[in-house]
Coordinates of C-alpha atoms in Angstrom, one line a residue:
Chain A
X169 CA 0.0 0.0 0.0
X170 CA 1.4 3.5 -1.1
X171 CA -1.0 7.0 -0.5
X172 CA 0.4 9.8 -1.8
X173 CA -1.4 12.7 -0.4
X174 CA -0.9 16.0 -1.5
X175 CA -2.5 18.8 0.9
X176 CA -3.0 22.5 0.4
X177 CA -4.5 25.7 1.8
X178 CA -3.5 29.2 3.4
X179 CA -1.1 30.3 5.9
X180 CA -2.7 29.4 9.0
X181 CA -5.5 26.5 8.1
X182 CA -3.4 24.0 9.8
X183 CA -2.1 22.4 6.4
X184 CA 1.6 21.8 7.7
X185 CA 0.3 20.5 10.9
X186 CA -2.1 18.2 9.4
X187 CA 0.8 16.8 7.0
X188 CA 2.5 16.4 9.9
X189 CA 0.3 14.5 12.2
X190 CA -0.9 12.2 9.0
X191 CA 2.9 11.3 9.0
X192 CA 3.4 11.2 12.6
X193 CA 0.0 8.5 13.3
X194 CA 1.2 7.0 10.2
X195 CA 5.1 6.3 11.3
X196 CA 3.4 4.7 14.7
X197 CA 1.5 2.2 12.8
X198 CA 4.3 0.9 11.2
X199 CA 4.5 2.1 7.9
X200 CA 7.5 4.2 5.8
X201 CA 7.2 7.9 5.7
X202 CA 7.7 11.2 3.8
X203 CA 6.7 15.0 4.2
X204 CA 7.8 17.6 2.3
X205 CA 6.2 21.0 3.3
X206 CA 5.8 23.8 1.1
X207 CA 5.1 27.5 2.2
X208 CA 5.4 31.4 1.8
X209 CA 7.5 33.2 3.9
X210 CA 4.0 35.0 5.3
X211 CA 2.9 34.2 8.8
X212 CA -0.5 34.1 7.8
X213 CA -2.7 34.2 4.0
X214 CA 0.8 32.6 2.4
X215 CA 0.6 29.8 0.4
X216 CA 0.7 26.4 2.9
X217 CA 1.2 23.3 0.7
X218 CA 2.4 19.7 1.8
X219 CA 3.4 16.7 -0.1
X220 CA 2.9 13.3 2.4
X221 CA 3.5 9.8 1.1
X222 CA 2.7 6.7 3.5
X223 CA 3.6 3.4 2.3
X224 CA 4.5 -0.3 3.2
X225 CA 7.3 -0.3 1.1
X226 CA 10.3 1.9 1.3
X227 CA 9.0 5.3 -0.2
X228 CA 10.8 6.3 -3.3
X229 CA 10.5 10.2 -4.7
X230 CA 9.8 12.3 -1.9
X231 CA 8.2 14.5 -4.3
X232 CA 4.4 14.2 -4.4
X233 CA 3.7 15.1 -8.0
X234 CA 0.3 12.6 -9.3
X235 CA -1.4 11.8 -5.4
X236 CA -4.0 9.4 -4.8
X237 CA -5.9 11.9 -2.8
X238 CA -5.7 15.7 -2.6
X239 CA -6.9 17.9 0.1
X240 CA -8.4 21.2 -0.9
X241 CA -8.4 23.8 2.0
X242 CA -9.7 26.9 0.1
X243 CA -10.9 28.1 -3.2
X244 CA -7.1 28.8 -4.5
X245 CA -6.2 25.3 -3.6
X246 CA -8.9 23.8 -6.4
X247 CA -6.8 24.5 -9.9
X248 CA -3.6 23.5 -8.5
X249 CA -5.3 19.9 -7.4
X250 CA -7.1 19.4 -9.7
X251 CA -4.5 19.9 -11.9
X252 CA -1.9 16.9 -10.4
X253 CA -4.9 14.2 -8.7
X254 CA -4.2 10.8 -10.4
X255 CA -7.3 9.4 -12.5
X256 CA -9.5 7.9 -10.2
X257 CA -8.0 9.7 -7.1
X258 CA -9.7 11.4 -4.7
X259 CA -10.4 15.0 -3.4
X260 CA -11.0 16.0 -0.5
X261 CA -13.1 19.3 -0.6
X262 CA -13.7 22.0 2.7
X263 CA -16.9 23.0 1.3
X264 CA -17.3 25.8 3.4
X265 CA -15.1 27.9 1.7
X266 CA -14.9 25.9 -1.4
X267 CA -18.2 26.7 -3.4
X268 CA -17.4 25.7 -6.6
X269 CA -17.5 22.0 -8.7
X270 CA -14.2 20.8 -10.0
X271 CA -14.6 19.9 -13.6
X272 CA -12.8 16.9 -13.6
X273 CA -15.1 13.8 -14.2
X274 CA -12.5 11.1 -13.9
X275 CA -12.2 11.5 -10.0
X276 CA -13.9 11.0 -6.7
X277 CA -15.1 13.9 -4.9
X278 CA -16.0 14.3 -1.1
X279 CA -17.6 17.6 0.2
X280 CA -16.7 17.9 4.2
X281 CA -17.9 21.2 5.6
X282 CA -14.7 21.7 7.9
X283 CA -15.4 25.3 9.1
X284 CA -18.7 24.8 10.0
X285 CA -18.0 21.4 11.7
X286 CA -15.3 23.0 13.6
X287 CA -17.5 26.2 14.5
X288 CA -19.7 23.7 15.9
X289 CA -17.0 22.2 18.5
X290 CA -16.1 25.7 19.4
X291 CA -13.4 26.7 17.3
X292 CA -12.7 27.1 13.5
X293 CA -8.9 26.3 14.0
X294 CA -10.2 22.5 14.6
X295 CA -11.0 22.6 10.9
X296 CA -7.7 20.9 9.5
X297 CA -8.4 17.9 12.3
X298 CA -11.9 17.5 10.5
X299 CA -10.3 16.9 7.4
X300 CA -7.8 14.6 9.0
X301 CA -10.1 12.5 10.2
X302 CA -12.0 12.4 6.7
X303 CA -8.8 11.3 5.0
X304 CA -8.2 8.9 7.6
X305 CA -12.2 7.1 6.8
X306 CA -11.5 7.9 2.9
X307 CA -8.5 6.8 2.0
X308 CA -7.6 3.9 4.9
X309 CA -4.4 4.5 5.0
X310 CA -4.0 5.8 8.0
X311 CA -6.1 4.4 11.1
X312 CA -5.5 7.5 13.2
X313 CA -5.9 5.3 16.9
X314 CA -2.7 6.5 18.3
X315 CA -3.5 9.9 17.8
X316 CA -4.1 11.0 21.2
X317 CA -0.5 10.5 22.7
X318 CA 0.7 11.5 19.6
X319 CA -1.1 15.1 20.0
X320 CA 0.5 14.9 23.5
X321 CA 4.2 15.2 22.0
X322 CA 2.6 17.1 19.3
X323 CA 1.6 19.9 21.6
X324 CA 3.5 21.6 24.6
X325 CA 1.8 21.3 27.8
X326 CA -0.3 24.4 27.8
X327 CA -1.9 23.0 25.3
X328 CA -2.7 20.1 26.1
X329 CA -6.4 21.2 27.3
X330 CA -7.2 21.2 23.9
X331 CA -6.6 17.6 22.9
X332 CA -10.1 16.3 23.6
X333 CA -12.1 18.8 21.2
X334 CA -9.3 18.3 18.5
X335 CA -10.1 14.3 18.8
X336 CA -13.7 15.2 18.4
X337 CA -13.1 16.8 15.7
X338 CA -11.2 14.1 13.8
X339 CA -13.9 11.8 15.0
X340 CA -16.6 14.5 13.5
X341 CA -14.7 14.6 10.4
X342 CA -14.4 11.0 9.8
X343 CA -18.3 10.8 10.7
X344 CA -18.7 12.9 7.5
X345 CA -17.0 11.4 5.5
X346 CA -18.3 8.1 5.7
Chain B
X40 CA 19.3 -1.3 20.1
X41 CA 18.0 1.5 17.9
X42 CA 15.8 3.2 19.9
X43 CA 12.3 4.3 18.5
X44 CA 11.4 6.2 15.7
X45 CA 11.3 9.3 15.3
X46 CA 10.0 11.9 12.7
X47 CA 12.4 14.7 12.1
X48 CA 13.7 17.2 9.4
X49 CA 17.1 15.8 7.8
X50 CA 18.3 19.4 8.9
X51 CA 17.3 18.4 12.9
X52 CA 18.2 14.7 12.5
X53 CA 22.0 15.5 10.7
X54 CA 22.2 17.8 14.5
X55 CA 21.3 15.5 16.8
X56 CA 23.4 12.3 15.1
X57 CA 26.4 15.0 15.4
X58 CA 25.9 15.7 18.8
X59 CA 25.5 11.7 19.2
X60 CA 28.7 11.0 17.1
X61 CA 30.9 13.5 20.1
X62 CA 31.0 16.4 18.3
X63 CA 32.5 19.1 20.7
X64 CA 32.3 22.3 18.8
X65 CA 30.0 24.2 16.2
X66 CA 30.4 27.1 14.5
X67 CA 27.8 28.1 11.8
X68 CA 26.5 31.1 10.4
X69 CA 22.7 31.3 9.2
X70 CA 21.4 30.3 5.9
X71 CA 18.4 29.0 4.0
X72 CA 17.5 25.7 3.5
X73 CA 19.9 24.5 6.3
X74 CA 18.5 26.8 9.3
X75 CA 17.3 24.2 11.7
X76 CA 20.4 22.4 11.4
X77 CA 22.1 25.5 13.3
X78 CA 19.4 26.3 15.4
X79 CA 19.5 22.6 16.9
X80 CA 23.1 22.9 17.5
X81 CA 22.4 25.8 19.9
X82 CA 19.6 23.9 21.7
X83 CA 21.6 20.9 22.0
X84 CA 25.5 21.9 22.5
X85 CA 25.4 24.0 25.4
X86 CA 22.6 21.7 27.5
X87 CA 25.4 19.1 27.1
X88 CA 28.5 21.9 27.9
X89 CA 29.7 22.1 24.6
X90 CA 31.0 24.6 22.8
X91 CA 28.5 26.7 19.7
X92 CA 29.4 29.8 18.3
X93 CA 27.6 31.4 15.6
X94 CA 30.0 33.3 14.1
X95 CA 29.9 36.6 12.4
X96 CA 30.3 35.2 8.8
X97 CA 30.8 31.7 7.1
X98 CA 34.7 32.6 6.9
X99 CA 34.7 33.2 10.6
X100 CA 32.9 29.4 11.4
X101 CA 35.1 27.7 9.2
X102 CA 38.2 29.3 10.5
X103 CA 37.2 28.6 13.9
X104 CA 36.5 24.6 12.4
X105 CA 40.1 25.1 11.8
X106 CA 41.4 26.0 14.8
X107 CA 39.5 23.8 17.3
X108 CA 39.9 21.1 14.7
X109 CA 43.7 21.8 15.2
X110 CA 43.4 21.0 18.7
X111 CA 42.2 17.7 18.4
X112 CA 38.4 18.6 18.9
X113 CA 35.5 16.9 17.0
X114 CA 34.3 20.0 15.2
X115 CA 31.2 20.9 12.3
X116 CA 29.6 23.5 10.8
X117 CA 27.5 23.8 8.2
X118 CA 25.8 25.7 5.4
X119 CA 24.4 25.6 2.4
X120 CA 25.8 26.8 -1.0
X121 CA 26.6 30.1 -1.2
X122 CA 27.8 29.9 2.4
X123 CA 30.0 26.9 1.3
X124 CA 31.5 28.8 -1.2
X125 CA 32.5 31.6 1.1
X126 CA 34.1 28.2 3.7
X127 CA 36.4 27.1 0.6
X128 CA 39.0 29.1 1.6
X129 CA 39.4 28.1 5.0
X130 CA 38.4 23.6 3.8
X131 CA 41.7 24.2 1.6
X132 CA 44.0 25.3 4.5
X133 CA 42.0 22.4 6.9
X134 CA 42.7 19.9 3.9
X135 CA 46.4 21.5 3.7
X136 CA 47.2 21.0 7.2
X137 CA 45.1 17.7 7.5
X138 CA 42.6 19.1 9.9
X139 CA 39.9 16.7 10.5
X140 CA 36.4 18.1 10.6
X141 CA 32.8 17.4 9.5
X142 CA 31.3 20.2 6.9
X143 CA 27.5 20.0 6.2
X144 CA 26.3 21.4 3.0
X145 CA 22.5 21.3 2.8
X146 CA 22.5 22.7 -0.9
X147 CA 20.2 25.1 -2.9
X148 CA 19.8 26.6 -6.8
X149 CA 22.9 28.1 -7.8
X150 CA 25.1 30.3 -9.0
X151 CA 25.1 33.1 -7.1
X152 CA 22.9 34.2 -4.5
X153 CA 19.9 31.8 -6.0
X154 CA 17.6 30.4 -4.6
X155 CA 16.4 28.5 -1.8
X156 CA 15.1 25.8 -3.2
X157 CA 17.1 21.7 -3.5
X158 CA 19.5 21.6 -6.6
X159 CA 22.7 19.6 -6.7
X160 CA 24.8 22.1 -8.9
X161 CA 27.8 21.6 -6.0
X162 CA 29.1 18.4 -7.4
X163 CA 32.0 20.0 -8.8
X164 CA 33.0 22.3 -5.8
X165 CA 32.7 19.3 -3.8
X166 CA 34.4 16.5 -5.5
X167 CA 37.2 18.4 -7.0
X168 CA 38.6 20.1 -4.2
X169 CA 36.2 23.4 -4.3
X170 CA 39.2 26.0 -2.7
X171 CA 42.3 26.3 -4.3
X172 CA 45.3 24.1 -4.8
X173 CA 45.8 20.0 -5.0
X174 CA 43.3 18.3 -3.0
X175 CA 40.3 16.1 -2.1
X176 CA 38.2 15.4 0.8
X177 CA 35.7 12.9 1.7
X178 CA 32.0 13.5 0.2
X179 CA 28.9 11.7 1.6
X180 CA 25.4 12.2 -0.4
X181 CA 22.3 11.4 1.9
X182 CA 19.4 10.0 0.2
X183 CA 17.3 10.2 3.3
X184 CA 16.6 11.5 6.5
X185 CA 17.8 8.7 8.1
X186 CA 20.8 8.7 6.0
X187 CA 21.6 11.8 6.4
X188 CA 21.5 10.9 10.4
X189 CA 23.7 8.0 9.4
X190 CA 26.5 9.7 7.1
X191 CA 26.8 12.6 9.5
X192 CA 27.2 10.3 12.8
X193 CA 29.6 8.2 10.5
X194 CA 31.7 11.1 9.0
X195 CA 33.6 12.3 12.1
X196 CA 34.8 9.1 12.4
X197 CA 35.8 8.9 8.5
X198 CA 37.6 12.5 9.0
X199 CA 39.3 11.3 12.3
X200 CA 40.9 8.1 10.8
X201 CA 41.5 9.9 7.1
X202 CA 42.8 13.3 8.9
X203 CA 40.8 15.6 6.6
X204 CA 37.1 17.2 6.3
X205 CA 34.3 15.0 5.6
X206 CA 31.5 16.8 3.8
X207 CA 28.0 15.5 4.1
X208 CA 26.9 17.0 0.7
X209 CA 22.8 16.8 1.2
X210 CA 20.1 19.1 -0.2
X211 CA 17.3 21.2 0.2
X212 CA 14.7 18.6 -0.1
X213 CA 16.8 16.2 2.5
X214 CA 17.1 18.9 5.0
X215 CA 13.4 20.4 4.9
X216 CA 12.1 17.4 4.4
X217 CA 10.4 15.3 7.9
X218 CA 10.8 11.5 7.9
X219 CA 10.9 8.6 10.3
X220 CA 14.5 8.1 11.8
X221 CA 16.1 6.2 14.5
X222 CA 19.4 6.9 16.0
X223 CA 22.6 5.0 17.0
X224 CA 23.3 5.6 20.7
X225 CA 26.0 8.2 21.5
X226 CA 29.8 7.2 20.4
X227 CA 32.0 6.8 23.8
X228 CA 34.9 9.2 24.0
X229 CA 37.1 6.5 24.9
X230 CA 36.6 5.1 21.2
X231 CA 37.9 8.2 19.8
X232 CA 41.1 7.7 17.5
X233 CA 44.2 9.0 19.3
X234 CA 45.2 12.3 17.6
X235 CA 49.0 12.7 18.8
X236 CA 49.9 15.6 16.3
X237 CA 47.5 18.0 17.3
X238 CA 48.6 21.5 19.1
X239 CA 47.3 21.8 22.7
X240 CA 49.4 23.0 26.1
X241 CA 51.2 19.0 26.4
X242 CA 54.7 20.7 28.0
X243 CA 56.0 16.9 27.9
X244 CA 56.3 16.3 23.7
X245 CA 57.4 17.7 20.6
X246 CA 56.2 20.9 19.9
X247 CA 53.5 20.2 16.9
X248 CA 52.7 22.4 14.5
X249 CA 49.6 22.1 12.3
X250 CA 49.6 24.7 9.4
X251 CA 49.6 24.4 5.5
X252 CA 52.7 26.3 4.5
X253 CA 55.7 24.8 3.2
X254 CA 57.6 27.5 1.2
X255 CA 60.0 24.6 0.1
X256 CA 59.2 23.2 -3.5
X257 CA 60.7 20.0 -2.9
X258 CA 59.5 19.4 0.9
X259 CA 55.7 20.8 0.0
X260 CA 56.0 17.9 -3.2
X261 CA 56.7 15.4 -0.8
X262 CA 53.8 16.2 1.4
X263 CA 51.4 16.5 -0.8
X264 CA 52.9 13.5 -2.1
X265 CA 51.7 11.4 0.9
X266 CA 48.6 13.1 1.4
X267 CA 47.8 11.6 -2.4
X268 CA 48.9 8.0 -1.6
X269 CA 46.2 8.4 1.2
X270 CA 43.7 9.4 -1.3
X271 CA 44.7 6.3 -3.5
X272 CA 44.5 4.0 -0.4
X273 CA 40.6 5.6 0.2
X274 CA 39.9 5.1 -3.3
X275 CA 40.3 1.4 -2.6
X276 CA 38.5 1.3 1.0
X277 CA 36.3 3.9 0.8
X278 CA 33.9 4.1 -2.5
X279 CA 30.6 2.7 -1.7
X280 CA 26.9 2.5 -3.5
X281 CA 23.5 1.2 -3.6
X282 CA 22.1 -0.7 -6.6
X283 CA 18.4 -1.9 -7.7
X284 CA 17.5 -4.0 -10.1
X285 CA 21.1 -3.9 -12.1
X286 CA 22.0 -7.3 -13.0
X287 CA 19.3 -7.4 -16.4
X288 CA 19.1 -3.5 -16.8
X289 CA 19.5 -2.5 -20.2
X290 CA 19.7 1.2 -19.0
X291 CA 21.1 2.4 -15.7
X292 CA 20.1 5.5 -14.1
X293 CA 23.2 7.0 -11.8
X294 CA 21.7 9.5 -9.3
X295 CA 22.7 10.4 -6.0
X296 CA 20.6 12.0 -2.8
X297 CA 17.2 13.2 -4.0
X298 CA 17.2 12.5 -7.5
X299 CA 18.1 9.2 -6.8
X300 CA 15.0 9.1 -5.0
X301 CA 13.1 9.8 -8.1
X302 CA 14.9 7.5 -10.4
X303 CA 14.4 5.0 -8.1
X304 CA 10.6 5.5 -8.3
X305 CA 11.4 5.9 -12.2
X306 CA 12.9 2.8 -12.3
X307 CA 10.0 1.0 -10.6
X308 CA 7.3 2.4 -13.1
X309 CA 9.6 1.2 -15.7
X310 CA 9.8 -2.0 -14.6
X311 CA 6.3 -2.3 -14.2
X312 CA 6.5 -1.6 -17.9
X313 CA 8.4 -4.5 -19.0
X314 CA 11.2 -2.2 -19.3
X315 CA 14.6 -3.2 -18.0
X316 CA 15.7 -0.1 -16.3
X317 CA 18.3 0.0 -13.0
X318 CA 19.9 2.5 -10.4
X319 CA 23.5 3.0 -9.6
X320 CA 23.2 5.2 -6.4
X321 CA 26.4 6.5 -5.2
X322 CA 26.8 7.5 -1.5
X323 CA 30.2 8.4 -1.8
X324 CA 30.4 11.1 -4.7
X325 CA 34.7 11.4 -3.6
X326 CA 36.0 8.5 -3.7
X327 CA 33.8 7.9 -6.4
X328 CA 32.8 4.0 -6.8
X329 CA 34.9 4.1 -10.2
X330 CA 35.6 0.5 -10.0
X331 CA 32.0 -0.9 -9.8
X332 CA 31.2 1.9 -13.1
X333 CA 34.1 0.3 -14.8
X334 CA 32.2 -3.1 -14.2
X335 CA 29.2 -2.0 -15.4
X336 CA 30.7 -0.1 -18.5
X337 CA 32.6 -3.5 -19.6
X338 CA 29.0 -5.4 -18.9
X339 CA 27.9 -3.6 -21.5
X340 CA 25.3 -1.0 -19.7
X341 CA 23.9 2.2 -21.2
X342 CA 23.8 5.0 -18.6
X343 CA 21.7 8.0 -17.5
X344 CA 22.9 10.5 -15.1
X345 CA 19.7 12.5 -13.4
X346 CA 20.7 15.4 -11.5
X347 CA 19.3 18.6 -10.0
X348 CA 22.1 20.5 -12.3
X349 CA 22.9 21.1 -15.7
X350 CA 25.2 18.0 -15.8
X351 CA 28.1 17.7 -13.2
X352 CA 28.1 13.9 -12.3
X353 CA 27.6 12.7 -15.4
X354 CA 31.4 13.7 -16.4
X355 CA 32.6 11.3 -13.6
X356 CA 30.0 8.6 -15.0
X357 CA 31.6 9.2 -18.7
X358 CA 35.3 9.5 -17.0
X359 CA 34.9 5.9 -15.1
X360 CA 33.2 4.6 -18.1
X361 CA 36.1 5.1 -19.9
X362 CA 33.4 5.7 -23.2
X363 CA 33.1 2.4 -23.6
X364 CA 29.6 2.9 -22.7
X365 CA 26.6 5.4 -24.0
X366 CA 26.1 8.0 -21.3
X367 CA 22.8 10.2 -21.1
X368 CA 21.9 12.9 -18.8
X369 CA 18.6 14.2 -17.8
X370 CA 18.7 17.2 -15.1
X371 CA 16.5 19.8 -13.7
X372 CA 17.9 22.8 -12.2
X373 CA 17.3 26.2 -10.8
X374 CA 15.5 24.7 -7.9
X375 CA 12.9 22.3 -9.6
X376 CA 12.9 19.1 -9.0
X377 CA 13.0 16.1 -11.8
X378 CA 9.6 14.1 -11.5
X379 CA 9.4 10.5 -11.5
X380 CA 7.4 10.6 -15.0
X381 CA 9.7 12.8 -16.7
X382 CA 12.5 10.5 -15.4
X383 CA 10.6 7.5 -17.4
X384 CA 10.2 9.3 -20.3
X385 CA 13.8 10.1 -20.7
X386 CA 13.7 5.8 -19.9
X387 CA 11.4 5.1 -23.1
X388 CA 13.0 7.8 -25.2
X389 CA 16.2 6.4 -24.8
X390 CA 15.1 2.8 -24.7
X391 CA 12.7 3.8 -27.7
X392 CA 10.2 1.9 -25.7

């Protein structure tokens, strides 16, 4: 099993982290890993790109560049996945701030209202862990059960308060995707 | 025991396996894509009551590489190209006066300033001595994180027992990049080879002196002499390389660090084709693994070099084919990256296939 995932949004969605903790879970169940982030030197409203590849067998290019699944964060995102998802891939839409249809016919498209799930737990931020856990119920390649001591590396201390409602929101996401 | 995995940017994991491997001091000097690589240093060195210094420049580091190198020390910096450049100066008088020391380039788009983005236009500076005068140092190419963990923990060692720098010649995409890696458990000092000719406050020996300059024609010949008779005695011991799917290929790709990523993932869809396709991966770009080419060249293999460069390697693939052999080359450059599909096509084109 190889899924090459290639995830995109702005500056401050969560996209890096998200890569990140796919990888992360991922690397704890055993499997061969790769992220390669890509980003603008803004804090915030930059481009926030990453290319993750999980695999059984030892990963070869780094370079995500025709994924099995894309993740498409905002409206911007759309072209630019569209453009690279493998035939028969599948994208993975925030249709909260994505309005429009891809044109693409030859792929698999899932709608997942991140914003407005993660408005509904408290706190838009939680919006890239919806998506996570939609991936995770999408694609299978990931199972996403050791992510709660993950998140507790993952996140200093203070933090730490906030692990519940981001597990709910994986758990929300995955829920919505299925 | 390795100890459990961990997910880390090559930049991060080259800093901890140095710290692992003893190193004492390190001097560095800011610079894109190689940034976490000092910033680690700073964490980790002084929590352990080791010595890091960011200098004022790159010529600054490196001359400080010099002199605690000179003293015996296990000493590193690193940079990436440009910054490399401006540390020639000060590897030539280290290789000069057989200073051991580790030298990290984490390279980007070149020449000039650039860009920050992975390219592997450095071959040259690296393999043929990139300062001036007659000379070579060791040269390790990463292909992963967890090599790059490897090479670096590996190199002081190489630079200790060789008595001259070992570069770790990675790039952009192996430093930036996060994957799983474990490490090897830190190196006891006790293992350390015994470094009787370096300068220090001993009052009981020969004074030592460690400098380049010999304004002697005939003594200077003689040392540099030796220093080449340990070159060809690494060029025996030293060369060494990965291969996939060789024996039957009718083509071999030669690509090191992250484009031998790619042609490896080339190679698969080609195979997967029907189409008999291989990879010659190099891990030690000097001393080149010119023997095993040879063997290849004479087993009547066509070759493609794939680089992030105009074409750099692909001279030493022609040179240790001794053009017995058809020699392709298929690079991107200025900061892009070749993609597994262009990679193939450049397979069937050659292959007509």
């Amino acid at each position: 099993m190889t899924e090459k995932t290639f995830m995109a949004g702005f500056g401050g969605q969560g996209v890096i982290s998200m890569g990140q903790l796919w990888v992360y879970c991922a690397m704890k169940e055993g499997l061969e890993v790769t992220f390669f982030p890509f980003y603008g030197a803004e804090k915030r409203g930059g481009i926030a790109r990453a290319g993750v590849i999980v695999s059984t067998e030892e990963i070869a290019s780094p370079l995500v560049t025709s994924p099995d699944s894309a993740i498409v964060m905002n409206m911007d995102s759309l072209p630019l996945c569209e453009n690279i998802l493998k035939k028969d891939g599948v994208m993975l839409v925030n249709s909260s701030l994505v309005k429009v249809e891809p044109e693409r016919k030859d792929i698999r498209v899932v709608k997942i209202p991140c914003n407005e799930i993660a408005e509904k737990l408290g706190d838009v931020k939680f919006a890239n862990m919806v998506m996570l856990g939609a991936l995770s119920q999408v694609t299978g390649a990931v199972k996403l059960d050791k992510l709660e001591p993950i998140l507790k590396t993952f996140f200093s201390e203070s933090k730490h308060r906030f692990i519940p409602k981001n597990l709910e929101a994986m758990e929300a996401g995955a829920k919505a995707a299925s | 025991m390795a100890e459990e995995k961990r997910l880390m940017k090559g930049n991060e994991a080259m800093g901890e396996a140095a710290v692992r491997a003893g190193c004492d001091a390190y001097f560095g000097y800011p610079i894109t894509p190689q940034n976490e690589l000092t910033a680690y240093m700073a964490k980790h060195m002084l929590d352990k009551k080791r010595t890091f210094i960011q200098a004022e420049s790159e010529v600054a580091a490196i001359n400080m590489v010099f002199g605690a190198g000179a003293t015996g020390a296990r000493v590193m910096t690193s940079s990436s190209s440009p910054g490399v450049s401006l540390k020639q100066e000060g590897i030539s008088y280290a290789c000069g006066a057989d200073v051991p020391c580790v030298v990290i380039n984490v390279s980007r788009s070149g020449p000039g300033l650039g860009g920050i983005s992975p390219a592997q236009g450095d071959y040259f500076q690296s393999t043929r001595g990139g300062g001036h005068g007659d000379y070579y140092h060791i040269v390790l190419a990463p292909k992963s994180v967890q090599e790059a963990a490897d090479l670096t923990y590996e190199a002081f060692d190489l630079a200790d027992q060789w008595r001259m720098p070992a570069m770790v010649l990675a790039d952009g995409m192996i430093g930036q990049m996060m994957e799983g890696v474990s490490f090897k458990p830190p190196k006891d000092p006790a293992t350390r080879i015994a470094k009787p000719w370096a300068v220090g406050t001993s009052s009981n020996r020969p004074v030592n002196h460690v400098d380049s300059t010999h304004l002697d024609p005939d003594e200077f010949e003689a040392v540099n002499r030796a220093r080449f008779e340990r070159y060809a005695e690494m060029k025996k011991v030293l060369p060494r390389y990965e291969e996939h799917d060789i024996d039957d290929a009718e083509l071999v790709l030669v690509a090191y660090g992250t484009s031998a990523r790619v042609s490896y993932g080339a190679v698969q869809m080609a195979r997967k084709l029907g189409i008999k396709a291989g990879l010659f991966r190099p891990i030690t770009l000097w001393p080149f693994p010119e023997k095993r080419m040879g063997e290849l060249a004479d087993a009547g293999k066509k070759f493609l070099a794939v680089e992030m460069s105009m074409g750099q390697m692909v001279e030493d693939v022609r040179l240790y084919t001794h053009g017995k052999s058809e020699v392709f080359f298929y690079g991107r450059c200025g900061g892009n990256i070749p993609t597994e599909e262009a990679v193939l096509a450049e397979i069937q084109k050659i292959l007509k296939k």
